[in-house]
Amino acid sequence: IVRVLDVATGQTLPDTIEWSKFSGYSWAKDGSGFYYSRFPEPPKDAKFQALNENQAIYFHKLGTPQSADIQIYATPALPKRSHTGFVTEDGNWLVITTTEGTDNRYGIAVLDLKTAGAKPKVLIDKLENEWSYAGNVGAKFFWSTDKDAPRSRVVTMDVAKGPAIAELISQDKAVLGSVGIVGGQLVASYLVDVKTELRRFDLNGKPLGT
């Protein structure tokens, strides 16, 4: 069971979430509630025997029962897929990552939280490559991926338009480990001669040094 604690008062709120595991918990920008992943409630005689299938993402509004939670994303035709979601730093998008098993091969969908009634948009459906979110500026998203680049590269995607990608930082002889937006710059971590090397780029991919 997941409970909610008001850290300002130390009070445990009455909200409870059940059947949630392998989940992140990501708050809406206005603090009205949070997004989380859960499995269907199993039959009472099979609480500890049900398979971990049909995981879906829900939104829980504070102060309401779990039965009122809104389902955001699910793939009932593909019950073995798991889904987790997080809200971007600007609070405008929910990024949904889909996996099956433990391989680093992901599907990606996004939900425009600014637009009432918007539906999740699937950007990457086939679980063939790694896609790691590095940040976004509006609808321009930055990803590190091993698609067509076994040592990984950085690409951008205008998620308002669709899944087309544009290469921003090409594959290097060194292996790209991670990348993120810090202070308006891209900071990338590479493995160079068995040591970590940080490199900086502007948001157009121009090198700024290590």
PDB file of C-alpha atoms in Angstrom:
ATOM      1  CA  ILE A   1       0.000   0.000   0.000  1.00  0.00           C
ATOM      2  CA  VAL A   2       1.236   3.488  -0.893  1.00  0.00           C
ATOM      3  CA  ARG A   3       0.395   6.332   1.475  1.00  0.00           C
ATOM      4  CA  VAL A   4       0.856  10.074   1.108  1.00  0.00           C
ATOM      5  CA  LEU A   5       2.666  12.166   3.718  1.00  0.00           C
ATOM      6  CA  ASP A   6       2.320  15.937   4.045  1.00  0.00           C
ATOM      7  CA  VAL A   7       5.950  16.773   4.835  1.00  0.00           C
ATOM      8  CA  ALA A   8       5.037  20.311   5.951  1.00  0.00           C
ATOM      9  CA  THR A   9       2.785  19.049   8.756  1.00  0.00           C
ATOM     10  CA  GLY A  10       3.970  15.472   9.183  1.00  0.00           C
ATOM     11  CA  GLN A  11       0.388  14.344   8.673  1.00  0.00           C
ATOM     12  CA  THR A  12      -0.371  11.114   6.824  1.00  0.00           C
ATOM     13  CA  LEU A  13      -3.187  11.825   4.388  1.00  0.00           C
ATOM     14  CA  PRO A  14      -6.098   9.411   3.958  1.00  0.00           C
ATOM     15  CA  ASP A  15      -5.157   8.651   0.333  1.00  0.00           C
ATOM     16  CA  THR A  16      -4.132   5.028  -0.268  1.00  0.00           C
ATOM     17  CA  ILE A  17      -2.904   3.306  -3.422  1.00  0.00           C
ATOM     18  CA  GLU A  18      -2.963  -0.471  -3.827  1.00  0.00           C
ATOM     19  CA  TRP A  19      -1.605  -2.916  -6.424  1.00  0.00           C
ATOM     20  CA  SER A  20       1.175  -0.556  -7.376  1.00  0.00           C
ATOM     21  CA  LYS A  21       4.702  -1.923  -7.796  1.00  0.00           C
ATOM     22  CA  PHE A  22       7.599  -1.446 -10.199  1.00  0.00           C
ATOM     23  CA  SER A  23       6.325   2.120 -10.340  1.00  0.00           C
ATOM     24  CA  GLY A  24       7.521   5.667 -10.159  1.00  0.00           C
ATOM     25  CA  TYR A  25       5.374   8.405  -8.619  1.00  0.00           C
ATOM     26  CA  SER A  26       5.439  11.762 -10.369  1.00  0.00           C
ATOM     27  CA  TRP A  27       3.523  14.819  -9.203  1.00  0.00           C
ATOM     28  CA  ALA A  28       1.491  17.121 -11.402  1.00  0.00           C
ATOM     29  CA  LYS A  29       2.985  20.605 -11.589  1.00  0.00           C
ATOM     30  CA  ASP A  30       0.155  22.101  -9.529  1.00  0.00           C
ATOM     31  CA  GLY A  31       0.480  19.465  -6.796  1.00  0.00           C
ATOM     32  CA  SER A  32      -3.101  18.315  -7.309  1.00  0.00           C
ATOM     33  CA  GLY A  33      -2.111  14.666  -7.570  1.00  0.00           C
ATOM     34  CA  PHE A  34       0.381  12.260  -9.039  1.00  0.00           C
ATOM     35  CA  TYR A  35       0.887   9.748 -11.831  1.00  0.00           C
ATOM     36  CA  TYR A  36       1.722   6.158 -10.965  1.00  0.00           C
ATOM     37  CA  SER A  37       1.691   2.606 -12.377  1.00  0.00           C
ATOM     38  CA  ARG A  38      -0.437  -0.241 -11.073  1.00  0.00           C
ATOM     39  CA  PHE A  39      -1.691  -3.694 -11.953  1.00  0.00           C
ATOM     40  CA  PRO A  40      -5.350  -4.743 -12.012  1.00  0.00           C
ATOM     41  CA  GLU A  41      -6.776  -5.815  -8.670  1.00  0.00           C
ATOM     42  CA  PRO A  42      -6.518  -9.624  -8.576  1.00  0.00           C
ATOM     43  CA  PRO A  43      -9.362 -11.912  -7.516  1.00  0.00           C
ATOM     44  CA  LYS A  44      -9.639 -12.207  -3.749  1.00  0.00           C
ATOM     45  CA  ASP A  45      -8.621 -15.870  -3.852  1.00  0.00           C
ATOM     46  CA  ALA A  46      -5.510 -15.127  -5.929  1.00  0.00           C
ATOM     47  CA  LYS A  47      -3.989 -12.026  -4.342  1.00  0.00           C
ATOM     48  CA  PHE A  48      -0.516 -13.557  -4.185  1.00  0.00           C
ATOM     49  CA  GLN A  49      -0.731 -15.650  -7.348  1.00  0.00           C
ATOM     50  CA  ALA A  50      -1.782 -13.182 -10.046  1.00  0.00           C
ATOM     51  CA  LEU A  51       0.702 -12.487 -12.845  1.00  0.00           C
ATOM     52  CA  ASN A  52       2.345  -9.082 -13.230  1.00  0.00           C
ATOM     53  CA  GLU A  53       0.507  -8.265 -16.431  1.00  0.00           C
ATOM     54  CA  ASN A  54      -1.558  -5.401 -17.812  1.00  0.00           C
ATOM     55  CA  GLN A  55       0.294  -2.686 -15.936  1.00  0.00           C
ATOM     56  CA  ALA A  56      -1.244   0.728 -16.625  1.00  0.00           C
ATOM     57  CA  ILE A  57      -0.559   4.349 -15.692  1.00  0.00           C
ATOM     58  CA  TYR A  58      -3.132   6.231 -13.624  1.00  0.00           C
ATOM     59  CA  PHE A  59      -3.571   9.722 -12.204  1.00  0.00           C
ATOM     60  CA  HIS A  60      -4.562  10.001  -8.550  1.00  0.00           C
ATOM     61  CA  LYS A  61      -6.110  13.275  -7.414  1.00  0.00           C
ATOM     62  CA  LEU A  62      -5.424  14.025  -3.767  1.00  0.00           C
ATOM     63  CA  GLY A  63      -8.393  13.639  -1.502  1.00  0.00           C
ATOM     64  CA  THR A  64     -10.226  11.150  -3.715  1.00  0.00           C
ATOM     65  CA  PRO A  65     -10.534   7.352  -3.465  1.00  0.00           C
ATOM     66  CA  GLN A  66      -8.400   5.170  -5.695  1.00  0.00           C
ATOM     67  CA  SER A  67     -11.573   3.974  -7.432  1.00  0.00           C
ATOM     68  CA  ALA A  68     -11.836   7.475  -8.933  1.00  0.00           C
ATOM     69  CA  ASP A  69      -8.333   7.416 -10.424  1.00  0.00           C
ATOM     70  CA  ILE A  70      -8.151   8.073 -14.155  1.00  0.00           C
ATOM     71  CA  GLN A  71      -6.399   5.562 -16.390  1.00  0.00           C
ATOM     72  CA  ILE A  72      -3.897   7.425 -18.561  1.00  0.00           C
ATOM     73  CA  TYR A  73      -2.170   4.718 -20.577  1.00  0.00           C
ATOM     74  CA  ALA A  74      -2.455   0.951 -21.054  1.00  0.00           C
ATOM     75  CA  THR A  75      -1.772  -1.689 -23.715  1.00  0.00           C
ATOM     76  CA  PRO A  76      -4.330  -4.460 -23.075  1.00  0.00           C
ATOM     77  CA  ALA A  77      -3.468  -6.139 -26.373  1.00  0.00           C
ATOM     78  CA  LEU A  78       0.131  -6.492 -25.122  1.00  0.00           C
ATOM     79  CA  PRO A  79      -0.330  -7.504 -21.459  1.00  0.00           C
ATOM     80  CA  LYS A  80       3.345  -8.280 -20.808  1.00  0.00           C
ATOM     81  CA  ARG A  81       4.383  -4.675 -21.413  1.00  0.00           C
ATOM     82  CA  SER A  82       5.122  -2.493 -18.389  1.00  0.00           C
ATOM     83  CA  HIS A  83       4.726   1.271 -18.276  1.00  0.00           C
ATOM     84  CA  THR A  84       6.152   4.017 -16.093  1.00  0.00           C
ATOM     85  CA  GLY A  85       5.634   7.744 -16.416  1.00  0.00           C
ATOM     86  CA  PHE A  86       7.169  10.976 -15.182  1.00  0.00           C
ATOM     87  CA  VAL A  87       6.306  14.640 -15.532  1.00  0.00           C
ATOM     88  CA  THR A  88       8.916  16.809 -17.238  1.00  0.00           C
ATOM     89  CA  GLU A  89      10.552  19.581 -15.228  1.00  0.00           C
ATOM     90  CA  ASP A  90       8.437  22.244 -16.918  1.00  0.00           C
ATOM     91  CA  GLY A  91       5.316  20.342 -15.885  1.00  0.00           C
ATOM     92  CA  ASN A  92       3.942  20.315 -19.417  1.00  0.00           C
ATOM     93  CA  TRP A  93       4.472  16.715 -20.514  1.00  0.00           C
ATOM     94  CA  LEU A  94       4.100  13.198 -19.170  1.00  0.00           C
ATOM     95  CA  VAL A  95       6.787  10.935 -20.618  1.00  0.00           C
ATOM     96  CA  ILE A  96       5.763   7.273 -20.712  1.00  0.00           C
ATOM     97  CA  THR A  97       8.414   4.586 -21.023  1.00  0.00           C
ATOM     98  CA  THR A  98       7.371   1.071 -22.003  1.00  0.00           C
ATOM     99  CA  THR A  99       9.416  -2.064 -21.394  1.00  0.00           C
ATOM    100  CA  GLU A 100       9.026  -5.810 -21.600  1.00  0.00           C
ATOM    101  CA  GLY A 101      11.343  -7.797 -19.382  1.00  0.00           C
ATOM    102  CA  THR A 102      14.629  -6.293 -18.274  1.00  0.00           C
ATOM    103  CA  ASP A 103      16.214  -5.433 -21.625  1.00  0.00           C
ATOM    104  CA  ASN A 104      17.213  -1.818 -22.293  1.00  0.00           C
ATOM    105  CA  ARG A 105      14.789  -1.621 -25.182  1.00  0.00           C
ATOM    106  CA  TYR A 106      12.013   0.882 -24.775  1.00  0.00           C
ATOM    107  CA  GLY A 107       8.875   2.267 -26.257  1.00  0.00           C
ATOM    108  CA  ILE A 108       8.071   5.939 -25.729  1.00  0.00           C
ATOM    109  CA  ALA A 109       4.824   7.897 -25.573  1.00  0.00           C
ATOM    110  CA  VAL A 110       4.114  11.441 -24.415  1.00  0.00           C
ATOM    111  CA  LEU A 111       1.014  13.187 -23.113  1.00  0.00           C
ATOM    112  CA  ASP A 112       0.551  16.942 -23.523  1.00  0.00           C
ATOM    113  CA  LEU A 113      -0.550  18.049 -20.056  1.00  0.00           C
ATOM    114  CA  LYS A 114      -1.213  21.606 -21.229  1.00  0.00           C
ATOM    115  CA  THR A 115      -4.081  20.587 -23.498  1.00  0.00           C
ATOM    116  CA  ALA A 116      -7.324  19.457 -21.916  1.00  0.00           C
ATOM    117  CA  GLY A 117      -8.542  16.164 -23.324  1.00  0.00           C
ATOM    118  CA  ALA A 118      -5.224  15.327 -24.988  1.00  0.00           C
ATOM    119  CA  LYS A 119      -4.439  11.657 -25.507  1.00  0.00           C
ATOM    120  CA  PRO A 120      -1.035   9.978 -25.199  1.00  0.00           C
ATOM    121  CA  LYS A 121       0.925  10.056 -28.440  1.00  0.00           C
ATOM    122  CA  VAL A 122       3.027   6.959 -29.172  1.00  0.00           C
ATOM    123  CA  LEU A 123       6.397   7.987 -30.576  1.00  0.00           C
ATOM    124  CA  ILE A 124       8.315   4.714 -30.391  1.00  0.00           C
ATOM    125  CA  ASP A 125       6.202   1.545 -30.436  1.00  0.00           C
ATOM    126  CA  LYS A 126       8.692  -1.198 -31.271  1.00  0.00           C
ATOM    127  CA  LEU A 127      10.914  -2.204 -28.370  1.00  0.00           C
ATOM    128  CA  GLU A 128      14.155  -2.334 -30.326  1.00  0.00           C
ATOM    129  CA  ASN A 129      16.435   0.370 -28.914  1.00  0.00           C
ATOM    130  CA  GLU A 130      17.372   2.266 -25.803  1.00  0.00           C
ATOM    131  CA  TRP A 131      15.806   5.713 -25.452  1.00  0.00           C
ATOM    132  CA  SER A 132      16.828   7.833 -22.480  1.00  0.00           C
ATOM    133  CA  TYR A 133      15.218  11.217 -21.906  1.00  0.00           C
ATOM    134  CA  ALA A 134      17.801  13.988 -21.581  1.00  0.00           C
ATOM    135  CA  GLY A 135      15.487  16.990 -21.304  1.00  0.00           C
ATOM    136  CA  ASN A 136      13.195  19.185 -23.320  1.00  0.00           C
ATOM    137  CA  VAL A 137      12.662  22.768 -24.353  1.00  0.00           C
ATOM    138  CA  GLY A 138       8.974  23.061 -25.113  1.00  0.00           C
ATOM    139  CA  ALA A 139       8.078  20.313 -27.574  1.00  0.00           C
ATOM    140  CA  LYS A 140      11.732  19.787 -28.572  1.00  0.00           C
ATOM    141  CA  PHE A 141      12.910  16.686 -26.741  1.00  0.00           C
ATOM    142  CA  PHE A 142      16.486  15.475 -26.369  1.00  0.00           C
ATOM    143  CA  TRP A 143      17.247  11.747 -26.168  1.00  0.00           C
ATOM    144  CA  SER A 144      20.277   9.503 -26.003  1.00  0.00           C
ATOM    145  CA  THR A 145      19.750   6.374 -28.040  1.00  0.00           C
ATOM    146  CA  ASP A 146      21.619   3.438 -29.498  1.00  0.00           C
ATOM    147  CA  LYS A 147      19.437   3.423 -32.611  1.00  0.00           C
ATOM    148  CA  ASP A 148      21.868   3.192 -35.530  1.00  0.00           C
ATOM    149  CA  ALA A 149      24.646   3.936 -33.040  1.00  0.00           C
ATOM    150  CA  PRO A 150      25.859   1.068 -30.821  1.00  0.00           C
ATOM    151  CA  ARG A 151      27.938   3.500 -28.711  1.00  0.00           C
ATOM    152  CA  SER A 152      24.930   5.843 -28.518  1.00  0.00           C
ATOM    153  CA  ARG A 153      24.305   9.348 -29.792  1.00  0.00           C
ATOM    154  CA  VAL A 154      22.071  12.316 -28.954  1.00  0.00           C
ATOM    155  CA  VAL A 155      19.043  13.093 -31.085  1.00  0.00           C
ATOM    156  CA  THR A 156      16.160  15.542 -30.938  1.00  0.00           C
ATOM    157  CA  MET A 157      12.488  15.055 -31.654  1.00  0.00           C
ATOM    158  CA  ASP A 158       9.661  17.551 -32.023  1.00  0.00           C
ATOM    159  CA  VAL A 159       7.039  15.555 -30.146  1.00  0.00           C
ATOM    160  CA  ALA A 160       4.250  17.910 -31.236  1.00  0.00           C
ATOM    161  CA  LYS A 161       4.842  16.802 -34.825  1.00  0.00           C
ATOM    162  CA  GLY A 162       5.740  13.142 -34.487  1.00  0.00           C
ATOM    163  CA  PRO A 163       8.530  10.602 -34.082  1.00  0.00           C
ATOM    164  CA  ALA A 164      10.989  11.925 -36.677  1.00  0.00           C
ATOM    165  CA  ILE A 165      14.444  12.350 -35.147  1.00  0.00           C
ATOM    166  CA  ALA A 166      17.354  14.616 -35.998  1.00  0.00           C
ATOM    167  CA  GLU A 167      20.904  13.818 -34.961  1.00  0.00           C
ATOM    168  CA  LEU A 168      22.365  16.435 -32.639  1.00  0.00           C
ATOM    169  CA  ILE A 169      25.563  14.778 -31.350  1.00  0.00           C
ATOM    170  CA  SER A 170      26.863  11.921 -33.453  1.00  0.00           C
ATOM    171  CA  GLN A 171      28.285   8.674 -32.156  1.00  0.00           C
ATOM    172  CA  ASP A 172      31.821   9.008 -30.808  1.00  0.00           C
ATOM    173  CA  LYS A 173      34.662   6.516 -30.438  1.00  0.00           C
ATOM    174  CA  ALA A 174      33.930   6.744 -26.719  1.00  0.00           C
ATOM    175  CA  VAL A 175      30.746   5.225 -25.311  1.00  0.00           C
ATOM    176  CA  LEU A 176      28.052   7.710 -24.332  1.00  0.00           C
ATOM    177  CA  GLY A 177      26.778   6.880 -20.857  1.00  0.00           C
ATOM    178  CA  SER A 178      24.263   9.577 -20.018  1.00  0.00           C
ATOM    179  CA  VAL A 179      23.295  13.103 -20.991  1.00  0.00           C
ATOM    180  CA  GLY A 180      21.125  15.810 -19.476  1.00  0.00           C
ATOM    181  CA  ILE A 181      20.342  19.511 -19.706  1.00  0.00           C
ATOM    182  CA  VAL A 182      22.123  21.483 -16.970  1.00  0.00           C
ATOM    183  CA  GLY A 183      22.057  25.268 -16.902  1.00  0.00           C
ATOM    184  CA  GLY A 184      20.923  25.526 -20.501  1.00  0.00           C
ATOM    185  CA  GLN A 185      23.681  23.229 -21.741  1.00  0.00           C
ATOM    186  CA  LEU A 186      23.900  19.540 -22.550  1.00  0.00           C
ATOM    187  CA  VAL A 187      26.299  17.703 -20.254  1.00  0.00           C
ATOM    188  CA  ALA A 188      27.248  14.275 -21.546  1.00  0.00           C
ATOM    189  CA  SER A 189      29.146  11.536 -19.745  1.00  0.00           C
ATOM    190  CA  TYR A 190      31.444   9.369 -21.851  1.00  0.00           C
ATOM    191  CA  LEU A 191      33.571   6.352 -20.994  1.00  0.00           C
ATOM    192  CA  VAL A 192      37.102   7.135 -22.207  1.00  0.00           C
ATOM    193  CA  ASP A 193      40.006   4.763 -21.479  1.00  0.00           C
ATOM    194  CA  VAL A 194      38.154   3.221 -18.527  1.00  0.00           C
ATOM    195  CA  LYS A 195      37.403   6.605 -16.970  1.00  0.00           C
ATOM    196  CA  THR A 196      34.467   8.994 -17.080  1.00  0.00           C
ATOM    197  CA  GLU A 197      34.789  12.167 -19.121  1.00  0.00           C
ATOM    198  CA  LEU A 198      32.199  14.963 -19.071  1.00  0.00           C
ATOM    199  CA  ARG A 199      31.685  16.999 -22.211  1.00  0.00           C
ATOM    200  CA  ARG A 200      29.537  20.113 -22.633  1.00  0.00           C
ATOM    201  CA  PHE A 201      27.506  21.117 -25.676  1.00  0.00           C
ATOM    202  CA  ASP A 202      25.092  23.925 -26.397  1.00  0.00           C
ATOM    203  CA  LEU A 203      21.507  22.986 -27.242  1.00  0.00           C
ATOM    204  CA  ASN A 204      22.390  22.975 -30.936  1.00  0.00           C
ATOM    205  CA  GLY A 205      25.052  20.326 -30.390  1.00  0.00           C
ATOM    206  CA  LYS A 206      28.089  22.627 -30.587  1.00  0.00           C
ATOM    207  CA  PRO A 207      30.947  21.401 -28.332  1.00  0.00           C
ATOM    208  CA  LEU A 208      31.774  23.707 -25.421  1.00  0.00           C
ATOM    209  CA  GLY A 209      34.629  21.703 -23.952  1.00  0.00           C
ATOM    210  CA  THR A 210      35.070  19.194 -21.140  1.00  0.00           C
TER     211      THR A 210
END
